[in-house]
Structure formats: C-alpha cells, structure tokens
Amino acid sequence: MKWEIPAKTFLLGEYAAVAESSAIILTTAPCFELTLIDSDQLIDIHPESPAGLWWRQKKHSDKGLSWHDPYKGQGGLGASSAQFLGSYLASCMLQRQTPDLNSMLKAYYQSSWSGTGLRPSGYDVIAQSQAGCVYINKQKKIVQSYNWPFADLSFLLLHTQMKLATHHHLQAATLPSQIEQLSAIADEAQQAFDRIDGQQLINAVNNYHQQLNDLNLVAQHSLEFINQLKAYPEVLAVKGCGAMGADVLLVITARNDIFALQEKLHAQKWTLLATEKNIFDYNKKALIANNL
C-alpha cells in the first residue's frame, strides 16, 4: 500500500496558525510517497522523527515504512508532517480504524512536541490530508478547500536554498501580540478566494509580509531576496513562507507575465518548486474527512 501526500506551503497564516487562528495553505505536487513494506524497517525515516516515534509506539512488528521525497531534502515543504500523516494512515489501515482529523492531530502533537516552547500548529498535517488551497481556522473548527480561482493571476514558489528547522524555531519562539492582525489578513485572503478578487489577494499577501517584517519574523536572507524580487516589474506580491520565511518564497504575478518572469528567474538560478498548475488536485478525495 502506498500513500501520496502533497507538499505544503503557507500562502498566509504562519504564526497565526500556532494560535489556532486563520491560515491558508497551498498543497502542491509532486507528492511525497510513503509505502507500507513487509519488513520491520524505517527506510529514509529517522526513528526520532514524529513518524518514526509514532510507528515504533504502535508496534507493528512485521511491517515497516519506506519514504520517497521528490524534493531531495529541501526544507519548508512539509516532509516531516507528510511522513507523519502517512505513518498515521498506515497504522489506521493495519488496525482497521477510520482516520479522523482530531485523533490524527492528537497523535501528531504527542509525537512532534516535547512540551518546550510553542506547540506546532498541526495546520500543515491538516492541509496535507486535504487538497487544493486549504483555509483552516481551528478555533472555529473550519477546514475548507478551494481551487485556484484567479484566472488572471499565477503564483510561483521559489526555494531560497536555506533551511530552518521549524520545530527548533518554535522551541525558542514566542507568539507576537499582533496575532489577531495576522489572522484578519488571512481572513481577507479567504474573502478574496470567495469573491475571486485578485487585487484583494495581492494586497493581503503584501500586507502579511509587511506585518511579519515589522515583527522581525522574516529571516535576513529572505528579506534580501524579497527586496530583489520586488524590483522585477512582473512581481505583484511576494512574501516568505513558513517559519521566518526562511525556506520558500511566494511570488504572485499576472498570468500573462509568468513566462517572462520564469525566464528571468531561471537566468538568476532560482529553484522553482511549483506554480498554480501544480496545485494538488482539488477534486481528489481527501485522505481524511475534514471534520475538526
């Protein structure tokens, strides 16, 4: 048995997610793959990772897991949470249990958090169990998937070639007091999806970056890259994604300009991870029903 689990990137909502407020997460292909195997091994899964800890705790003595990462270890795309989700789904199958978001989250917190610092939000693993562009507000028990509705806009996800371990960052981080402002901007972006209002989305992305920058929540290298990207006339909005915006940058451009922009970025040796054409199929059945 093999599970395909999409990569994830925060469109908006990093840090707000830790407070169980609003966020929108993009799920994209190519997918991670986790395979159930007939030997007691964890192949390319660290035994102390959330997936490794969960699997060993379940004591499936004659079964193991094999992992395939199409991104070859590039950070910021949800490899660790995808591994955990796959291991949870595999153990549910072996125990003939129906996967459930709340039990999955409980298991994820138990396996991923030592009790020191901020608890991981779990929004990444929620989104990766769904498809499309996933709006989450855990306080309000909302999980809603969208396609990319903006016919005149494209996005590009670029890798900075830097890597920040989110779990280590959260151990030392504190939540900013302006969480509700961040959450409100994520809600404005959700309204943009509902209204198919591209300009509202552009404003939300730029405002979110500005808020993160004001809160000193953007890594210096990402800030420098963002300022370089802003100089391209095709770039309508740009922000860092995830912890400190360190690993992945989101760029929004007009659909008509994407090829010209891609050529410029290629010439500058940028690593392109995905565009809106890589969104994980919105019409696919979710891995877990979206009931929080």
Short mmCIF file of C-alpha atoms in Angstrom, two decimals:
data_model
loop_
_atom_site.label_atom_id
_atom_site.label_comp_id
_atom_site.label_asym_id
_atom_site.label_seq_id
_atom_site.Cartn_x
_atom_site.Cartn_y
_atom_site.Cartn_z
CA MET A 1 0.00 0.00 0.00
CA LYS A 2 1.31 3.45 -0.93
CA TRP A 3 0.09 6.91 0.05
CA GLU A 4 0.74 10.06 -1.99
CA ILE A 5 0.85 13.16 0.19
CA PRO A 6 1.19 16.68 -1.25
CA ALA A 7 3.79 19.25 -0.32
CA LYS A 8 2.54 22.25 1.64
CA THR A 9 3.35 25.94 1.69
CA PHE A 10 1.72 28.67 3.76
CA LEU A 11 0.09 31.18 1.42
CA LEU A 12 -0.76 33.21 4.54
CA GLY A 13 -1.15 32.45 8.21
CA GLU A 14 2.20 31.32 9.57
CA TYR A 15 2.34 32.22 13.29
CA ALA A 16 -1.44 32.86 13.33
CA ALA A 17 -1.71 29.09 12.88
CA VAL A 18 0.18 28.45 16.13
CA ALA A 19 -2.60 30.39 17.92
CA GLU A 20 -5.22 28.25 16.09
CA SER A 21 -6.33 31.31 14.11
CA SER A 22 -6.77 31.68 10.33
CA ALA A 23 -4.37 30.46 7.65
CA ILE A 24 -4.41 29.38 4.01
CA ILE A 25 -2.07 26.60 2.93
CA LEU A 26 -1.24 25.59 -0.65
CA THR A 27 -0.94 21.85 -1.32
CA THR A 28 1.15 21.04 -4.39
CA ALA A 29 2.60 18.18 -6.43
CA PRO A 30 4.92 16.39 -6.89
CA CYS A 31 3.80 14.39 -3.88
CA PHE A 32 5.78 12.70 -1.16
CA GLU A 33 5.25 8.92 -1.12
CA LEU A 34 5.08 6.60 1.85
CA THR A 35 4.88 2.84 1.28
CA LEU A 36 3.95 0.11 3.74
CA ILE A 37 6.50 -2.72 3.48
CA ASP A 38 6.68 -6.31 4.75
CA SER A 39 9.74 -5.86 6.97
CA ASP A 40 10.34 -4.15 10.29
CA GLN A 41 12.32 -1.23 8.86
CA LEU A 42 12.03 2.51 8.52
CA ILE A 43 13.65 3.40 5.21
CA ASP A 44 14.68 7.08 4.95
CA ILE A 45 12.62 7.90 8.07
CA HIS A 46 14.53 8.94 11.20
CA PRO A 47 13.44 6.86 14.21
CA GLU A 48 13.25 10.04 16.35
CA SER A 49 11.09 11.93 13.84
CA PRO A 50 7.35 12.27 14.56
CA ALA A 51 6.66 9.48 12.04
CA GLY A 52 9.36 7.24 13.50
CA LEU A 53 8.22 7.77 17.08
CA TRP A 54 4.57 7.12 16.19
CA TRP A 55 5.35 3.97 14.22
CA ARG A 56 7.54 2.44 16.93
CA GLN A 57 4.90 3.24 19.54
CA LYS A 58 2.26 1.35 17.52
CA LYS A 59 4.49 -1.79 17.49
CA HIS A 60 3.57 -3.09 14.04
CA SER A 61 6.34 -5.68 14.42
CA ASP A 62 6.21 -7.29 10.96
CA LYS A 63 5.60 -4.09 8.98
CA GLY A 64 7.69 -1.07 8.14
CA LEU A 65 7.66 2.11 6.10
CA SER A 66 9.62 3.36 3.10
CA TRP A 67 9.79 7.06 2.24
CA HIS A 68 10.33 8.87 -1.05
CA ASP A 69 10.99 12.63 -1.13
CA PRO A 70 10.86 14.12 -4.65
CA TYR A 71 12.40 17.33 -3.27
CA LYS A 72 15.52 15.52 -2.01
CA GLY A 73 15.52 17.06 1.45
CA GLN A 74 14.81 20.69 0.52
CA GLY A 75 13.18 22.25 3.57
CA GLY A 76 9.91 24.11 4.00
CA LEU A 77 7.64 21.77 2.05
CA GLY A 78 6.18 19.66 4.83
CA ALA A 79 8.25 16.48 4.52
CA SER A 80 8.16 15.73 8.25
CA SER A 81 4.40 16.29 8.55
CA ALA A 82 3.77 14.25 5.38
CA GLN A 83 5.82 11.39 6.84
CA PHE A 84 3.75 11.53 10.00
CA LEU A 85 0.46 11.66 8.10
CA GLY A 86 1.49 8.63 6.06
CA SER A 87 2.53 6.68 9.15
CA TYR A 88 -0.79 7.56 10.83
CA LEU A 89 -2.79 6.40 7.78
CA ALA A 90 -0.76 3.18 7.59
CA SER A 91 -1.36 2.37 11.25
CA CYS A 92 -5.10 3.12 10.85
CA MET A 93 -5.25 0.70 7.94
CA LEU A 94 -3.46 -2.07 9.85
CA GLN A 95 -5.73 -1.55 12.88
CA ARG A 96 -8.85 -1.27 10.68
CA GLN A 97 -9.62 2.17 12.10
CA THR A 98 -11.18 5.06 10.18
CA PRO A 99 -8.75 8.00 10.04
CA ASP A 100 -10.05 11.05 11.89
CA LEU A 101 -8.64 14.59 11.94
CA ASN A 102 -8.90 15.04 15.69
CA SER A 103 -7.29 11.73 16.59
CA MET A 104 -4.61 12.38 13.97
CA LEU A 105 -3.87 15.80 15.47
CA LYS A 106 -3.70 14.37 18.98
CA ALA A 107 -1.20 11.78 17.77
CA TYR A 108 0.78 14.45 15.89
CA TYR A 109 1.10 16.73 18.91
CA GLN A 110 2.13 13.77 21.05
CA SER A 111 4.82 12.74 18.54
CA SER A 112 6.11 16.18 17.48
CA TRP A 113 6.16 18.30 20.64
CA SER A 114 8.39 17.80 23.66
CA GLY A 115 6.45 20.32 25.76
CA THR A 116 9.13 23.01 25.32
CA GLY A 117 8.25 26.28 23.58
CA LEU A 118 5.33 26.71 21.20
CA ARG A 119 3.38 23.63 20.18
CA PRO A 120 3.35 23.01 16.41
CA SER A 121 0.05 24.13 14.92
CA GLY A 122 -0.71 20.92 13.07
CA TYR A 123 -2.06 23.06 10.21
CA ASP A 124 0.49 21.55 7.81
CA VAL A 125 -0.64 17.99 8.51
CA ILE A 126 -4.32 19.05 8.32
CA ALA A 127 -3.77 20.69 4.92
CA GLN A 128 -1.78 17.72 3.59
CA SER A 129 -4.70 15.44 4.44
CA GLN A 130 -6.87 17.58 2.12
CA ALA A 131 -6.29 19.06 -1.37
CA GLY A 132 -6.22 22.39 -3.19
CA CYS A 133 -5.78 25.67 -1.27
CA VAL A 134 -6.84 24.89 2.29
CA TYR A 135 -8.30 27.54 4.63
CA ILE A 136 -8.07 26.49 8.29
CA ASN A 137 -9.30 28.11 11.49
CA LYS A 138 -9.02 25.56 14.29
CA GLN A 139 -10.69 27.83 16.87
CA LYS A 140 -13.80 27.88 14.67
CA LYS A 141 -13.37 24.24 13.55
CA ILE A 142 -13.24 25.22 9.87
CA VAL A 143 -11.33 23.34 7.17
CA GLN A 144 -12.30 24.42 3.65
CA SER A 145 -10.59 23.60 0.35
CA TYR A 146 -10.57 25.88 -2.69
CA ASN A 147 -9.20 25.57 -6.19
CA TRP A 148 -7.07 28.48 -7.51
CA PRO A 149 -9.88 30.73 -8.77
CA PHE A 150 -7.83 33.67 -10.08
CA ALA A 151 -7.80 33.30 -13.87
CA ASP A 152 -5.58 36.36 -14.34
CA LEU A 153 -3.03 35.56 -11.58
CA SER A 154 -0.28 32.98 -11.21
CA PHE A 155 1.92 32.14 -8.28
CA LEU A 156 5.44 30.76 -8.12
CA LEU A 157 7.06 29.04 -5.16
CA LEU A 158 10.82 29.56 -5.06
CA HIS A 159 13.33 27.85 -2.78
CA THR A 160 15.92 30.00 -1.03
CA GLN A 161 18.35 27.03 -0.70
CA MET A 162 18.35 27.75 3.03
CA LYS A 163 16.71 25.54 5.65
CA LEU A 164 15.21 26.34 9.05
CA ALA A 165 14.03 23.50 11.29
CA THR A 166 10.55 24.67 12.33
CA HIS A 167 10.44 22.55 15.49
CA HIS A 168 13.70 24.07 16.75
CA HIS A 169 12.48 27.57 15.87
CA LEU A 170 9.21 27.05 17.78
CA GLN A 171 11.09 25.85 20.87
CA ALA A 172 12.71 29.28 21.17
CA ALA A 173 9.96 31.48 19.72
CA THR A 174 7.17 33.39 21.43
CA LEU A 175 3.91 34.37 19.80
CA PRO A 176 3.66 38.04 18.80
CA SER A 177 0.88 40.06 20.39
CA GLN A 178 -0.44 41.05 16.94
CA ILE A 179 -1.71 37.54 16.13
CA GLU A 180 -5.25 38.80 15.52
CA GLN A 181 -3.96 41.24 12.90
CA LEU A 182 -2.23 38.38 11.11
CA SER A 183 -5.36 36.23 11.33
CA ALA A 184 -7.51 39.09 9.98
CA ILE A 185 -5.28 39.40 6.90
CA ALA A 186 -5.62 35.65 6.29
CA ASP A 187 -9.40 36.11 6.51
CA GLU A 188 -9.17 38.90 3.92
CA ALA A 189 -7.36 36.46 1.64
CA GLN A 190 -10.12 33.90 2.16
CA GLN A 191 -12.65 36.58 1.15
CA ALA A 192 -10.56 37.13 -1.98
CA PHE A 193 -10.95 33.42 -2.82
CA ASP A 194 -14.71 33.62 -2.19
CA ARG A 195 -15.11 36.76 -4.29
CA ILE A 196 -12.45 35.82 -6.87
CA ASP A 197 -10.86 39.21 -6.21
CA GLY A 198 -7.24 39.08 -7.34
CA GLN A 199 -6.36 42.58 -6.15
CA GLN A 200 -7.60 41.76 -2.65
CA LEU A 201 -5.34 38.68 -2.61
CA ILE A 202 -2.34 40.73 -3.78
CA ASN A 203 -2.97 43.30 -1.04
CA ALA A 204 -3.33 40.57 1.59
CA VAL A 205 -0.03 38.90 0.64
CA ASN A 206 1.87 42.19 0.65
CA ASN A 207 0.26 43.27 3.94
CA TYR A 208 1.09 39.94 5.57
CA HIS A 209 4.73 40.25 4.55
CA GLN A 210 4.84 43.78 5.95
CA GLN A 211 3.36 42.61 9.27
CA LEU A 212 5.88 39.76 9.53
CA ASN A 213 8.71 42.14 8.72
CA ASP A 214 7.53 44.64 11.35
CA LEU A 215 7.50 41.78 13.90
CA ASN A 216 11.05 40.72 12.94
CA LEU A 217 9.69 37.39 11.71
CA VAL A 218 11.49 37.36 8.35
CA ALA A 219 14.99 35.89 8.06
CA GLN A 220 17.62 38.34 6.81
CA HIS A 221 18.47 36.29 3.71
CA SER A 222 14.76 36.10 2.78
CA LEU A 223 14.35 39.84 3.27
CA GLU A 224 17.23 40.45 0.86
CA PHE A 225 15.76 38.03 -1.69
CA ILE A 226 12.30 39.60 -1.34
CA ASN A 227 13.71 43.07 -1.98
CA GLN A 228 15.50 41.75 -5.09
CA LEU A 229 12.29 40.16 -6.37
CA LYS A 230 10.29 43.33 -5.78
CA ALA A 231 12.49 45.02 -8.38
CA TYR A 232 11.02 42.84 -11.15
CA PRO A 233 8.10 44.72 -12.75
CA GLU A 234 6.20 41.42 -13.13
CA VAL A 235 6.11 40.79 -9.36
CA LEU A 236 2.81 41.95 -7.85
CA ALA A 237 3.27 40.43 -4.39
CA VAL A 238 5.98 38.48 -2.56
CA LYS A 239 6.47 37.04 0.91
CA GLY A 240 8.42 34.40 2.77
CA CYS A 241 6.53 31.25 3.76
CA GLY A 242 6.64 29.25 6.97
CA ALA A 243 8.95 29.78 9.94
CA MET A 244 10.83 33.09 9.46
CA GLY A 245 10.01 32.89 5.74
CA ALA A 246 13.34 31.12 5.57
CA ASP A 247 12.94 28.25 3.11
CA VAL A 248 10.33 29.16 0.49
CA LEU A 249 9.22 32.42 -1.13
CA LEU A 250 5.80 33.03 -2.70
CA VAL A 251 5.60 35.30 -5.73
CA ILE A 252 2.34 36.42 -7.35
CA THR A 253 2.36 37.68 -10.93
CA ALA A 254 -0.11 38.31 -13.72
CA ARG A 255 -0.88 35.11 -15.67
CA ASN A 256 0.26 36.90 -18.85
CA ASP A 257 3.66 37.66 -17.30
CA ILE A 258 4.54 34.28 -15.82
CA PHE A 259 6.69 33.02 -18.70
CA ALA A 260 8.73 36.22 -18.91
CA LEU A 261 9.23 36.15 -15.13
CA GLN A 262 10.18 32.47 -15.16
CA GLU A 263 12.85 33.16 -17.78
CA LYS A 264 14.34 35.94 -15.64
CA LEU A 265 14.28 33.76 -12.52
CA HIS A 266 15.85 30.85 -14.40
CA ALA A 267 18.64 33.14 -15.59
CA GLN A 268 19.26 34.10 -11.95
CA LYS A 269 19.46 30.36 -10.99
CA TRP A 270 16.32 30.39 -8.82
CA THR A 271 14.87 26.97 -7.94
CA LEU A 272 11.20 26.88 -8.98
CA LEU A 273 9.21 24.42 -6.86
CA ALA A 274 5.66 24.91 -8.12
CA THR A 275 3.11 27.19 -9.75
CA GLU A 276 -0.69 27.18 -9.60
CA LYS A 277 -0.60 24.39 -12.22
CA ASN A 278 0.91 22.10 -9.56
CA ILE A 279 -1.89 22.52 -7.01
CA PHE A 280 -2.81 19.08 -5.66
CA ASP A 281 -5.99 18.03 -7.42
CA TYR A 282 -8.85 19.92 -5.77
CA ASN A 283 -11.28 17.25 -6.97
CA LYS A 284 -9.45 14.36 -5.32
CA LYS A 285 -10.99 12.71 -2.32
CA ALA A 286 -9.33 13.94 0.89
CA LEU A 287 -7.13 11.45 2.74
CA ILE A 288 -9.13 12.25 5.90
CA ALA A 289 -12.64 13.73 6.12
CA ASN A 290 -12.43 17.45 7.01
CA ASN A 291 -14.33 17.28 10.32
CA LEU A 292 -12.49 19.07 13.14
#
